[in-house]
mmCIF file of C-alpha atoms and ligand atoms in Angstrom:
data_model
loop_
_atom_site.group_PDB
_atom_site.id
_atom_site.type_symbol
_atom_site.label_atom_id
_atom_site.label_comp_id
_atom_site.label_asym_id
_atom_site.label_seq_id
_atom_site.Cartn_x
_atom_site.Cartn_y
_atom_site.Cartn_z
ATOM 1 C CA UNK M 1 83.114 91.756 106.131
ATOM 2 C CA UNK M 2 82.433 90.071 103.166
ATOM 3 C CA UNK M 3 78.805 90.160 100.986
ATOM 4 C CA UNK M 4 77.354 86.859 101.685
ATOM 5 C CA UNK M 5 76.723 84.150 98.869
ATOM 6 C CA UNK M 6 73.168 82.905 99.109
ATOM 7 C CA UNK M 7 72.497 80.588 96.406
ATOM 8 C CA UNK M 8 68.477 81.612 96.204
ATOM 9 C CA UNK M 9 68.696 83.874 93.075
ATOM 10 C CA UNK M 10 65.512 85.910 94.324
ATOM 11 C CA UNK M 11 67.190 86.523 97.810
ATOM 12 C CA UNK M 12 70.462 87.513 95.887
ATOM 13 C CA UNK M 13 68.912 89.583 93.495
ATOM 14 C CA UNK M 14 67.344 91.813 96.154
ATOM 15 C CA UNK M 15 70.484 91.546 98.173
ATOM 16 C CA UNK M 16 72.101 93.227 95.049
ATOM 17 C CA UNK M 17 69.953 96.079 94.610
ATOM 18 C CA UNK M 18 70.802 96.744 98.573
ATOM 19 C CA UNK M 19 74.555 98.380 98.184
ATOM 20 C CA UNK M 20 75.899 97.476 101.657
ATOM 21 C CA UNK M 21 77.108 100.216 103.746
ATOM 22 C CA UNK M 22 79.653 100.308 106.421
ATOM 23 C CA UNK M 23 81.589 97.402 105.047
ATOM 24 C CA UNK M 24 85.144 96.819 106.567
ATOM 25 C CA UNK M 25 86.374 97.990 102.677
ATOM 26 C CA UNK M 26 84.184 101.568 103.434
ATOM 27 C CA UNK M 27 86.015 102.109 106.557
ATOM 28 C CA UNK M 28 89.455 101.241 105.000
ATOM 29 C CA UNK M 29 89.022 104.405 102.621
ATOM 30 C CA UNK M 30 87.608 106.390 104.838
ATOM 31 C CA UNK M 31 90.392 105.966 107.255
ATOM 32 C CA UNK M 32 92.649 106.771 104.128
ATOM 33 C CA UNK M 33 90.690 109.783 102.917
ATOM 34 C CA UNK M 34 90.857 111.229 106.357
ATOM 35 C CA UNK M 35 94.348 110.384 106.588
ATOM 36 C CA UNK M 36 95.154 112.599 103.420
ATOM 37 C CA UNK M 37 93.004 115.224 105.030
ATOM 38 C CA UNK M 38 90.585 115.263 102.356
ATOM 39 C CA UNK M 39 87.365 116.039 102.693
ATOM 40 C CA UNK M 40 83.948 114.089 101.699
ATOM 41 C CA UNK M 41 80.774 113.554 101.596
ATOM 42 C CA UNK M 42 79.152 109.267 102.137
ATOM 43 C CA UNK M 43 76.936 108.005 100.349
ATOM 44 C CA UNK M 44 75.803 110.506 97.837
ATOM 45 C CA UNK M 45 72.305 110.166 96.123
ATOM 46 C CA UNK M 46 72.378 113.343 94.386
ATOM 47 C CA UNK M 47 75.128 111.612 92.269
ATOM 48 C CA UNK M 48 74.907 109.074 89.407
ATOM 49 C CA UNK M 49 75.197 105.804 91.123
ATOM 50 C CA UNK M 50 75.612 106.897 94.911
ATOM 51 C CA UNK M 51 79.038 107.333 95.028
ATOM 52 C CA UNK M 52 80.100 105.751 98.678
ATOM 53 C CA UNK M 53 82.890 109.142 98.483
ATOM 54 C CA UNK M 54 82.501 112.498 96.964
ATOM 55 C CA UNK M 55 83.685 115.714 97.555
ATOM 56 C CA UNK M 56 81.161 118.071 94.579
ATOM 57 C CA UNK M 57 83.522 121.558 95.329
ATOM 58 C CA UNK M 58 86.899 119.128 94.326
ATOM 59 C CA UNK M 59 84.235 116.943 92.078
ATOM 60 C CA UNK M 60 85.364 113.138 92.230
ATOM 61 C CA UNK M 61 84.150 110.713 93.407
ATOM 62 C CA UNK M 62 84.265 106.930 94.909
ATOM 63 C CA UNK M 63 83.173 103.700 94.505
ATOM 64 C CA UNK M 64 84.082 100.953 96.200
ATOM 65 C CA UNK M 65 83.134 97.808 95.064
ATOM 66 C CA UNK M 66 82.659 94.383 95.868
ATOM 67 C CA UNK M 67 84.516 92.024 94.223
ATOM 68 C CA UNK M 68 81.668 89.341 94.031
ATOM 69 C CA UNK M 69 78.915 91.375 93.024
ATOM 70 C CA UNK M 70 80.294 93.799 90.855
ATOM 71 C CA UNK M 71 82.526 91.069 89.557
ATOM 72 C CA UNK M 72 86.139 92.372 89.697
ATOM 73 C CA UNK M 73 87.683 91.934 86.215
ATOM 74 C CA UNK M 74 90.529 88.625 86.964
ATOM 75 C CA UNK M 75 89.511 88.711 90.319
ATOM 76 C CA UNK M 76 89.691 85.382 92.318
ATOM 77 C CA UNK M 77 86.747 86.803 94.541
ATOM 78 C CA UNK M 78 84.475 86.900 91.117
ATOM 79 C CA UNK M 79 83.429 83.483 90.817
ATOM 80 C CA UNK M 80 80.009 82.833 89.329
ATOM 81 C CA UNK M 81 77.548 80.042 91.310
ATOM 82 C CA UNK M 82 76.884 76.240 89.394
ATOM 83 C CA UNK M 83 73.289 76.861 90.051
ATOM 84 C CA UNK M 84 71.298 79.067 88.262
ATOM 85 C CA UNK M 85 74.710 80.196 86.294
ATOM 86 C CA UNK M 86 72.994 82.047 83.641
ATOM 87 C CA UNK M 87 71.094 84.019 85.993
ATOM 88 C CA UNK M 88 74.318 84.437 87.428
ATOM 89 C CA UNK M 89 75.976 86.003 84.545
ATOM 90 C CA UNK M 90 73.186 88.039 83.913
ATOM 91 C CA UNK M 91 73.085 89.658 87.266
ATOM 92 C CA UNK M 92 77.049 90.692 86.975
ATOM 93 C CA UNK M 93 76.463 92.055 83.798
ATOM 94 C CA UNK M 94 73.491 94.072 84.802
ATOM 95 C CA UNK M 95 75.636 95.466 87.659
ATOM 96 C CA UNK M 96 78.722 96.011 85.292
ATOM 97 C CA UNK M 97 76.478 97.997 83.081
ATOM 98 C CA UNK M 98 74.798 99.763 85.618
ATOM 99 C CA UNK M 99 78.592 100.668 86.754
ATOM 100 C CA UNK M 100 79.793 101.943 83.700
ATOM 101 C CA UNK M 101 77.008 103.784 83.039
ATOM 102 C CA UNK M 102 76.752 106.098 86.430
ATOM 103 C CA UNK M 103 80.999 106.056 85.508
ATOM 104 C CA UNK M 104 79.974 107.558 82.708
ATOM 105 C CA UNK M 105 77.937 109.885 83.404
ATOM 106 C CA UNK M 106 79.793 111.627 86.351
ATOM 107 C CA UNK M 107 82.622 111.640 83.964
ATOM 108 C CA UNK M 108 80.868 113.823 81.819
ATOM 109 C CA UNK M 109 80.414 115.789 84.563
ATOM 110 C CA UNK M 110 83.794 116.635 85.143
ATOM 111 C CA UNK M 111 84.302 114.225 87.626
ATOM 112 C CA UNK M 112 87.514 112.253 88.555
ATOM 113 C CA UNK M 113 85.783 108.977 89.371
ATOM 114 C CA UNK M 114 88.067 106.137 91.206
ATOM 115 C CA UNK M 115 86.866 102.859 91.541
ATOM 116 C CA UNK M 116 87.935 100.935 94.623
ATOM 117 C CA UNK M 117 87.705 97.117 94.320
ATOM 118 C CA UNK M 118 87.427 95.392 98.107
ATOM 119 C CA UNK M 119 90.653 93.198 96.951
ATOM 120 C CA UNK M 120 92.621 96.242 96.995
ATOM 121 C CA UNK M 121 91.881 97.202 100.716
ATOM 122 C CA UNK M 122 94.773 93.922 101.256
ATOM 123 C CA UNK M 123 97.361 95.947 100.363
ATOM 124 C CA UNK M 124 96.633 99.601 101.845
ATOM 125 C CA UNK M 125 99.806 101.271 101.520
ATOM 126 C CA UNK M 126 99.437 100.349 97.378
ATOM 127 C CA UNK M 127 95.771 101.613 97.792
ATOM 128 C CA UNK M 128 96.703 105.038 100.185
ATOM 129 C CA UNK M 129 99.655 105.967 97.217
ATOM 130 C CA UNK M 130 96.621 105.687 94.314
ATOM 131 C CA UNK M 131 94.267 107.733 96.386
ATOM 132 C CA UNK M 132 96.632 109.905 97.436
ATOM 133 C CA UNK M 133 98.337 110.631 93.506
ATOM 134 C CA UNK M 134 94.982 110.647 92.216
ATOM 135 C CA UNK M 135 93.599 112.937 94.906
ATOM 136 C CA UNK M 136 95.815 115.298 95.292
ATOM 137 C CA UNK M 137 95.992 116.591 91.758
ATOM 138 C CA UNK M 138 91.870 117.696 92.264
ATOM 139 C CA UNK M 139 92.232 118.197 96.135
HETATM 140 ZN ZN1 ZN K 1 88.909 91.959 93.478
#
């Protein structure tokens, strides 16, 4: 399922703020995590930035991110709208930053932190052998 596009900046913005859950690129790592028998919790708040994945014992942590609203770096899914295109480019900044900075942060935690762009999900055997090499070095 893909985040929709509205083209009403106010409805967008608050669409935004909303981090979907249960998106078909959620279940794809979940299937994977479970499939590498490694354990996690969803969704946690008591994290910088929610991670959608974390496991605090192992500590890293997932986040998998839309392409469109998080705009994914060369990504043919980031395209920015005609209309309002400043406001555009201000709102995928804002979400960059916000990003980097809860990146950041569980970093300096002592965190492994994996980002997990929905483009990837295409290609899940590519996707299973980064988890999975990643992973298994904390795990
Ligand atoms: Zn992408």
């Amino acid at each position: 399922m893909k985040a929709p596009k509205p083209d009403d900046p106010r409805r967008s913005a608050l669409m935004a703020r909303v981090r979907q859950r249960g998106t078909a690129p959620e279940l794809a790592v979940a299937a994977i995590l479970r499939s590498l028998g490694l354990a996690y919790r969803l969704n946690v708040r008591s994290l910088p930035g929610s991670p959608d994945f974390a496991n605090k014992h192992r500590r890293w942590a997932i986040f998998v991110m839309g392409c469109y609203w998080h705009h994914h770096t060369a990504c043919r899914s980031a395209t920015v709208p005609k209309t309002n295109e400043a406001f555009w480019r201000g709102k995928f900044a804002a979400n960059r930053l916000r990003d980097a900075r809860a990146v950041r942060s569980l970093r300096a935690a002592g965190y492994r932190v994996l980002l997990v762009w929905e483009c990837e999900v295409d290609a899940p055997d590519d996707l299973r052998r980064r988890l999975q090499r990643s992973l298994n070095r904390v795990a």
